[in-house]
Amino acid sequence: MKETMRKTVRAAAELSTAAAGRVKGCLPLLLLAAVLAGCGQGVKVTDTIRWMNGTHAVATAINGRDFQVFGLKSIDNDTMQKQQQYLKDSWEVTDRASAEESLRWLSEEGHHKAYEKEMGVLTEAGIAETAEAERPAFIFEKFETTKEEAQLYADFYAAYEKSGTAAILAWDYSRAMALIEDSYIAGYFTETEALDKSLEMAGRIQETYSSWDAFMEAYLTGYEYWSGESSQERKKIYDDIKGTEHSPYRLEWGMALEKSW
């Protein structure tokens, strides 16, 4: 008997209740964008900060914010309260402790752990012994799914064979970097704390990937894994940002990341 693809595989890789509540954490900040548009510079932006901003510049651009600055030039009570409401609704983050927990979840579990478990389910089903060209048909026959989703999962598995969880880990790491900055704006971290946390995460990112393109490939694969949708729009935004004069993607991937605050 065929089984529903996403329902069955994701049941086998089910997130904890606390983690599942954070799946919403990557939703666009469309409502918040209007509040934060036109932000300025709260700390002197060095190349290290620009590099760190580059790890989530695509989402920052989508959300109508300036990826050239860290945080905001000034944060008033109204802005802070709106940011706190966003974090509560999207991440179940209501204070410093819950912000720390969400960051821990993204770093240690996130969607990359569910991805690893799902790929394990496919491995146990026998996909590794199936020729790559035949894998979409294998998935379609084994699970109750569409041909489009079968192809998508075949691509996910190919990425997993090549890179393991690093195939989508950038998705979780990028959101962690954005969450640190958002939690700073909300008042849960000081500016120095947020930059210190960003620098630590940036080091992990730099060690895991070899280039901006490699990092963004994993980010886009992670987006497709989470959403089940094409990442072409985000890929275009990445390409557009690369073409700007002050793009963070013009910085060397392996540059020394230094504390300057």
mmCIF file of C-alpha atoms in Angstrom:
data_model
loop_
_atom_site.group_PDB
_atom_site.id
_atom_site.type_symbol
_atom_site.label_atom_id
_atom_site.label_comp_id
_atom_site.label_asym_id
_atom_site.label_seq_id
_atom_site.Cartn_x
_atom_site.Cartn_y
_atom_site.Cartn_z
ATOM 1 C CA MET A 1 0.000 0.000 0.000
ATOM 2 C CA LYS A 2 1.308 3.400 -0.903
ATOM 3 C CA GLU A 3 1.802 5.934 1.853
ATOM 4 C CA THR A 4 1.427 9.681 1.664
ATOM 5 C CA MET A 5 4.934 10.956 1.011
ATOM 6 C CA ARG A 6 5.255 14.039 3.165
ATOM 7 C CA LYS A 7 2.896 12.833 5.854
ATOM 8 C CA THR A 8 4.547 9.464 6.324
ATOM 9 C CA VAL A 9 8.173 10.459 5.901
ATOM 10 C CA ARG A 10 7.839 13.510 8.094
ATOM 11 C CA ALA A 11 5.995 11.509 10.709
ATOM 12 C CA ALA A 12 9.040 9.270 10.866
ATOM 13 C CA ALA A 13 11.189 12.380 11.263
ATOM 14 C CA GLU A 14 8.777 14.277 13.501
ATOM 15 C CA LEU A 15 10.090 17.329 15.309
ATOM 16 C CA SER A 16 9.538 17.807 19.025
ATOM 17 C CA THR A 17 6.523 19.870 20.060
ATOM 18 C CA ALA A 18 8.726 22.798 20.991
ATOM 19 C CA ALA A 19 10.625 22.646 17.729
ATOM 20 C CA ALA A 20 7.483 22.285 15.645
ATOM 21 C CA GLY A 21 6.270 25.573 17.039
ATOM 22 C CA ARG A 22 9.337 27.193 15.552
ATOM 23 C CA VAL A 23 8.795 25.952 12.009
ATOM 24 C CA LYS A 24 7.043 29.249 11.393
ATOM 25 C CA GLY A 25 10.248 31.106 12.153
ATOM 26 C CA CYS A 26 11.223 31.598 8.533
ATOM 27 C CA LEU A 27 8.037 33.360 7.449
ATOM 28 C CA PRO A 28 8.622 36.751 5.775
ATOM 29 C CA LEU A 29 8.372 39.852 7.947
ATOM 30 C CA LEU A 30 5.983 41.609 5.592
ATOM 31 C CA LEU A 31 4.118 43.397 8.357
ATOM 32 C CA LEU A 32 7.299 44.306 10.188
ATOM 33 C CA ALA A 33 8.951 45.608 7.041
ATOM 34 C CA ALA A 34 6.862 48.773 7.033
ATOM 35 C CA VAL A 35 7.905 49.498 10.586
ATOM 36 C CA LEU A 36 11.600 48.917 10.019
ATOM 37 C CA ALA A 37 11.948 50.461 6.557
ATOM 38 C CA GLY A 38 14.422 53.288 6.323
ATOM 39 C CA CYS A 39 16.554 52.029 9.179
ATOM 40 C CA GLY A 40 19.945 53.527 9.802
ATOM 41 C CA GLN A 41 23.201 52.481 11.342
ATOM 42 C CA GLY A 42 23.459 51.651 15.037
ATOM 43 C CA VAL A 43 27.075 50.414 15.059
ATOM 44 C CA LYS A 44 30.009 51.155 12.796
ATOM 45 C CA VAL A 45 29.777 48.572 10.041
ATOM 46 C CA THR A 46 33.061 46.803 9.389
ATOM 47 C CA ASP A 47 33.788 44.143 6.798
ATOM 48 C CA THR A 48 33.237 41.492 9.468
ATOM 49 C CA ILE A 49 29.734 42.823 10.154
ATOM 50 C CA ARG A 50 29.045 43.111 6.428
ATOM 51 C CA TRP A 51 30.127 39.480 6.015
ATOM 52 C CA MET A 52 27.819 38.399 8.833
ATOM 53 C CA ASN A 53 24.954 40.374 7.302
ATOM 54 C CA GLY A 54 25.567 38.564 4.039
ATOM 55 C CA THR A 55 24.519 35.272 5.612
ATOM 56 C CA HIS A 56 20.926 36.490 5.752
ATOM 57 C CA ALA A 57 20.930 39.340 3.228
ATOM 58 C CA VAL A 58 18.387 37.655 0.940
ATOM 59 C CA ALA A 59 15.791 37.401 3.705
ATOM 60 C CA THR A 60 16.696 40.904 4.889
ATOM 61 C CA ALA A 61 16.041 42.273 1.400
ATOM 62 C CA ILE A 62 12.755 40.368 1.129
ATOM 63 C CA ASN A 63 11.695 41.881 4.432
ATOM 64 C CA GLY A 64 12.358 45.419 3.238
ATOM 65 C CA ARG A 65 15.329 46.052 5.508
ATOM 66 C CA ASP A 66 18.854 47.262 4.780
ATOM 67 C CA PHE A 67 21.441 44.463 4.742
ATOM 68 C CA GLN A 68 24.214 47.066 4.911
ATOM 69 C CA VAL A 69 23.579 47.858 8.581
ATOM 70 C CA PHE A 70 23.308 45.906 11.805
ATOM 71 C CA GLY A 71 20.042 46.489 13.649
ATOM 72 C CA LEU A 72 18.622 49.987 13.511
ATOM 73 C CA LYS A 73 19.933 53.517 13.932
ATOM 74 C CA SER A 74 17.523 53.996 16.803
ATOM 75 C CA ILE A 75 15.007 51.732 18.486
ATOM 76 C CA ASP A 76 12.007 53.286 20.172
ATOM 77 C CA ASN A 77 9.426 51.549 22.352
ATOM 78 C CA ASP A 78 6.944 51.157 19.513
ATOM 79 C CA THR A 79 9.485 49.492 17.224
ATOM 80 C CA MET A 80 10.691 47.246 20.015
ATOM 81 C CA GLN A 81 7.162 46.155 20.922
ATOM 82 C CA LYS A 82 6.313 45.330 17.314
ATOM 83 C CA GLN A 83 9.487 43.311 17.025
ATOM 84 C CA GLN A 84 8.656 41.474 20.238
ATOM 85 C CA GLN A 85 5.201 40.644 18.886
ATOM 86 C CA TYR A 86 6.692 39.333 15.661
ATOM 87 C CA LEU A 87 9.099 37.083 17.555
ATOM 88 C CA LYS A 88 6.289 35.820 19.761
ATOM 89 C CA ASP A 89 4.053 35.003 16.790
ATOM 90 C CA SER A 90 6.730 33.527 14.545
ATOM 91 C CA TRP A 91 9.182 31.911 16.929
ATOM 92 C CA GLU A 92 7.428 31.660 20.293
ATOM 93 C CA VAL A 93 10.227 33.896 21.545
ATOM 94 C CA THR A 94 9.120 36.131 24.404
ATOM 95 C CA ASP A 95 12.330 36.852 26.293
ATOM 96 C CA ARG A 96 16.062 36.267 26.378
ATOM 97 C CA ALA A 97 15.747 32.645 27.509
ATOM 98 C CA SER A 98 13.377 31.648 24.705
ATOM 99 C CA ALA A 99 15.547 33.483 22.169
ATOM 100 C CA GLU A 100 18.529 31.457 23.373
ATOM 101 C CA GLU A 101 16.504 28.248 23.116
ATOM 102 C CA SER A 102 15.406 29.003 19.557
ATOM 103 C CA LEU A 103 19.017 29.658 18.594
ATOM 104 C CA ARG A 104 20.041 26.376 20.191
ATOM 105 C CA TRP A 105 17.284 24.586 18.268
ATOM 106 C CA LEU A 106 18.367 26.084 14.954
ATOM 107 C CA SER A 107 22.002 25.200 15.580
ATOM 108 C CA GLU A 108 21.517 21.660 16.880
ATOM 109 C CA GLU A 109 18.220 20.514 15.357
ATOM 110 C CA GLY A 110 16.359 22.889 13.085
ATOM 111 C CA HIS A 111 15.155 21.508 9.789
ATOM 112 C CA HIS A 112 18.473 19.777 9.111
ATOM 113 C CA LYS A 113 17.759 17.096 11.716
ATOM 114 C CA ALA A 114 14.318 16.383 10.239
ATOM 115 C CA TYR A 115 15.964 16.293 6.806
ATOM 116 C CA GLU A 116 18.527 13.780 8.034
ATOM 117 C CA LYS A 117 15.794 11.546 9.434
ATOM 118 C CA GLU A 118 13.736 11.781 6.256
ATOM 119 C CA MET A 119 16.707 10.842 4.126
ATOM 120 C CA GLY A 120 17.216 7.928 6.510
ATOM 121 C CA VAL A 121 13.656 6.773 5.822
ATOM 122 C CA LEU A 122 14.361 6.855 2.095
ATOM 123 C CA THR A 123 17.612 4.965 2.617
ATOM 124 C CA GLU A 124 15.814 2.249 4.554
ATOM 125 C CA ALA A 125 13.274 2.046 1.724
ATOM 126 C CA GLY A 126 16.112 1.156 -0.641
ATOM 127 C CA ILE A 127 16.681 4.344 -2.616
ATOM 128 C CA ALA A 128 20.467 4.191 -2.267
ATOM 129 C CA GLU A 129 20.523 0.995 -4.322
ATOM 130 C CA THR A 130 18.390 2.596 -7.027
ATOM 131 C CA ALA A 131 19.961 4.284 -10.045
ATOM 132 C CA GLU A 132 19.726 8.053 -9.744
ATOM 133 C CA ALA A 133 17.667 8.403 -12.919
ATOM 134 C CA GLU A 134 15.150 5.917 -11.560
ATOM 135 C CA ARG A 135 14.771 7.412 -8.112
ATOM 136 C CA PRO A 136 11.785 9.695 -8.845
ATOM 137 C CA ALA A 137 9.869 6.652 -10.149
ATOM 138 C CA PHE A 138 11.026 4.639 -7.121
ATOM 139 C CA ILE A 139 9.653 7.275 -4.745
ATOM 140 C CA PHE A 140 6.451 7.630 -6.737
ATOM 141 C CA GLU A 141 5.838 3.899 -6.576
ATOM 142 C CA LYS A 142 6.832 3.502 -2.936
ATOM 143 C CA PHE A 143 4.899 6.446 -1.537
ATOM 144 C CA GLU A 144 1.617 8.122 -2.349
ATOM 145 C CA THR A 145 2.865 11.352 -3.838
ATOM 146 C CA THR A 146 2.929 13.433 -6.983
ATOM 147 C CA LYS A 147 5.563 13.057 -9.670
ATOM 148 C CA GLU A 148 6.715 16.602 -8.948
ATOM 149 C CA GLU A 149 7.253 15.868 -5.262
ATOM 150 C CA ALA A 150 8.929 12.566 -6.084
ATOM 151 C CA GLN A 151 11.429 14.450 -8.248
ATOM 152 C CA LEU A 152 11.938 16.992 -5.467
ATOM 153 C CA TYR A 153 12.724 14.282 -2.935
ATOM 154 C CA ALA A 154 15.037 12.539 -5.365
ATOM 155 C CA ASP A 155 16.938 15.828 -5.660
ATOM 156 C CA PHE A 156 16.999 16.193 -1.877
ATOM 157 C CA TYR A 157 18.446 12.717 -1.571
ATOM 158 C CA ALA A 158 21.125 13.418 -4.173
ATOM 159 C CA ALA A 159 22.123 16.516 -2.211
ATOM 160 C CA TYR A 160 22.213 14.464 0.985
ATOM 161 C CA GLU A 161 24.458 11.827 -0.580
ATOM 162 C CA LYS A 162 26.868 14.571 -1.616
ATOM 163 C CA SER A 163 26.908 16.749 1.502
ATOM 164 C CA GLY A 164 24.952 15.136 4.324
ATOM 165 C CA THR A 165 23.035 17.599 6.492
ATOM 166 C CA ALA A 166 25.251 20.426 5.195
ATOM 167 C CA ALA A 167 23.067 20.205 2.068
ATOM 168 C CA ILE A 168 20.477 22.332 3.906
ATOM 169 C CA LEU A 169 22.241 23.399 7.124
ATOM 170 C CA ALA A 170 22.781 26.894 5.708
ATOM 171 C CA TRP A 171 19.007 27.380 5.865
ATOM 172 C CA ASP A 172 19.052 26.953 9.651
ATOM 173 C CA TYR A 173 22.278 28.892 10.142
ATOM 174 C CA SER A 174 21.025 31.815 8.050
ATOM 175 C CA ARG A 175 17.819 32.015 10.076
ATOM 176 C CA ALA A 176 19.837 31.841 13.286
ATOM 177 C CA MET A 177 21.880 34.853 12.183
ATOM 178 C CA ALA A 178 18.688 36.761 11.372
ATOM 179 C CA LEU A 179 17.108 35.754 14.682
ATOM 180 C CA ILE A 180 20.082 37.102 16.625
ATOM 181 C CA GLU A 181 19.656 40.515 15.010
ATOM 182 C CA ASP A 182 15.883 40.433 15.465
ATOM 183 C CA SER A 183 16.294 39.569 19.149
ATOM 184 C CA TYR A 184 18.663 42.518 19.534
ATOM 185 C CA ILE A 185 16.071 44.862 18.024
ATOM 186 C CA ALA A 186 13.484 43.399 20.405
ATOM 187 C CA GLY A 187 15.734 44.181 23.363
ATOM 188 C CA TYR A 188 16.514 40.594 24.347
ATOM 189 C CA PHE A 189 20.254 40.915 23.591
ATOM 190 C CA THR A 190 22.515 43.919 23.912
ATOM 191 C CA GLU A 191 24.282 45.099 20.774
ATOM 192 C CA THR A 192 27.572 43.581 21.944
ATOM 193 C CA GLU A 193 25.913 40.284 22.871
ATOM 194 C CA ALA A 194 24.198 40.069 19.497
ATOM 195 C CA LEU A 195 27.393 40.792 17.595
ATOM 196 C CA ASP A 196 29.331 38.281 19.696
ATOM 197 C CA LYS A 197 26.720 35.592 19.007
ATOM 198 C CA SER A 198 26.731 36.468 15.312
ATOM 199 C CA LEU A 199 30.515 36.198 15.179
ATOM 200 C CA GLU A 200 30.430 32.754 16.788
ATOM 201 C CA MET A 201 27.789 31.515 14.351
ATOM 202 C CA ALA A 202 29.627 33.087 11.425
ATOM 203 C CA GLY A 203 32.680 31.028 12.329
ATOM 204 C CA ARG A 204 30.629 27.831 12.111
ATOM 205 C CA ILE A 205 29.232 28.879 8.759
ATOM 206 C CA GLN A 206 32.649 29.739 7.370
ATOM 207 C CA GLU A 207 34.054 26.375 8.476
ATOM 208 C CA THR A 208 31.145 24.408 6.987
ATOM 209 C CA TYR A 209 31.080 25.933 3.487
ATOM 210 C CA SER A 210 33.755 26.887 0.991
ATOM 211 C CA SER A 211 32.182 29.914 -0.725
ATOM 212 C CA TRP A 212 29.177 32.227 -0.833
ATOM 213 C CA ASP A 213 27.766 30.212 -3.721
ATOM 214 C CA ALA A 214 28.107 26.949 -1.786
ATOM 215 C CA PHE A 215 26.450 28.489 1.265
ATOM 216 C CA MET A 216 23.608 29.938 -0.772
ATOM 217 C CA GLU A 217 23.070 26.702 -2.682
ATOM 218 C CA ALA A 218 22.482 24.960 0.663
ATOM 219 C CA TYR A 219 20.290 27.842 1.845
ATOM 220 C CA LEU A 220 18.109 27.593 -1.248
ATOM 221 C CA THR A 221 17.892 23.804 -1.003
ATOM 222 C CA GLY A 222 16.820 24.213 2.610
ATOM 223 C CA TYR A 223 14.164 26.712 1.607
ATOM 224 C CA GLU A 224 12.783 24.285 -0.962
ATOM 225 C CA TYR A 225 12.857 21.456 1.571
ATOM 226 C CA TRP A 226 10.905 23.539 4.101
ATOM 227 C CA SER A 227 8.451 25.144 1.705
ATOM 228 C CA GLY A 228 8.092 22.561 -1.053
ATOM 229 C CA GLU A 229 8.315 25.509 -3.443
ATOM 230 C CA SER A 230 10.838 26.781 -5.970
ATOM 231 C CA SER A 231 13.659 28.942 -4.672
ATOM 232 C CA GLN A 232 14.073 30.817 -7.957
ATOM 233 C CA GLU A 233 12.818 34.103 -6.538
ATOM 234 C CA ARG A 234 15.353 33.977 -3.715
ATOM 235 C CA LYS A 235 18.069 32.915 -6.148
ATOM 236 C CA LYS A 236 17.328 35.984 -8.254
ATOM 237 C CA ILE A 237 17.538 38.226 -5.204
ATOM 238 C CA TYR A 238 20.906 36.680 -4.349
ATOM 239 C CA ASP A 239 22.164 37.297 -7.878
ATOM 240 C CA ASP A 240 20.856 40.868 -7.775
ATOM 241 C CA ILE A 241 22.594 41.580 -4.463
ATOM 242 C CA LYS A 242 25.837 40.138 -5.839
ATOM 243 C CA GLY A 243 25.690 42.747 -8.574
ATOM 244 C CA THR A 244 25.387 45.749 -6.251
ATOM 245 C CA GLU A 245 28.400 47.970 -5.574
ATOM 246 C CA HIS A 246 28.567 47.337 -1.828
ATOM 247 C CA SER A 247 27.410 43.737 -1.854
ATOM 248 C CA PRO A 248 28.613 41.637 1.099
ATOM 249 C CA TYR A 249 29.109 38.868 -1.446
ATOM 250 C CA ARG A 250 32.068 40.798 -2.863
ATOM 251 C CA LEU A 251 33.917 40.028 0.365
ATOM 252 C CA GLU A 252 36.232 37.021 0.374
ATOM 253 C CA TRP A 253 34.502 34.008 1.883
ATOM 254 C CA GLY A 254 37.586 33.022 3.860
ATOM 255 C CA MET A 255 38.417 36.490 5.163
ATOM 256 C CA ALA A 256 39.442 36.824 8.791
ATOM 257 C CA LEU A 257 36.382 37.566 10.907
ATOM 258 C CA GLU A 258 37.410 39.916 13.690
ATOM 259 C CA LYS A 259 35.672 41.459 16.671
ATOM 260 C CA SER A 260 35.625 45.221 16.130
ATOM 261 C CA TRP A 261 32.963 46.387 18.571
#
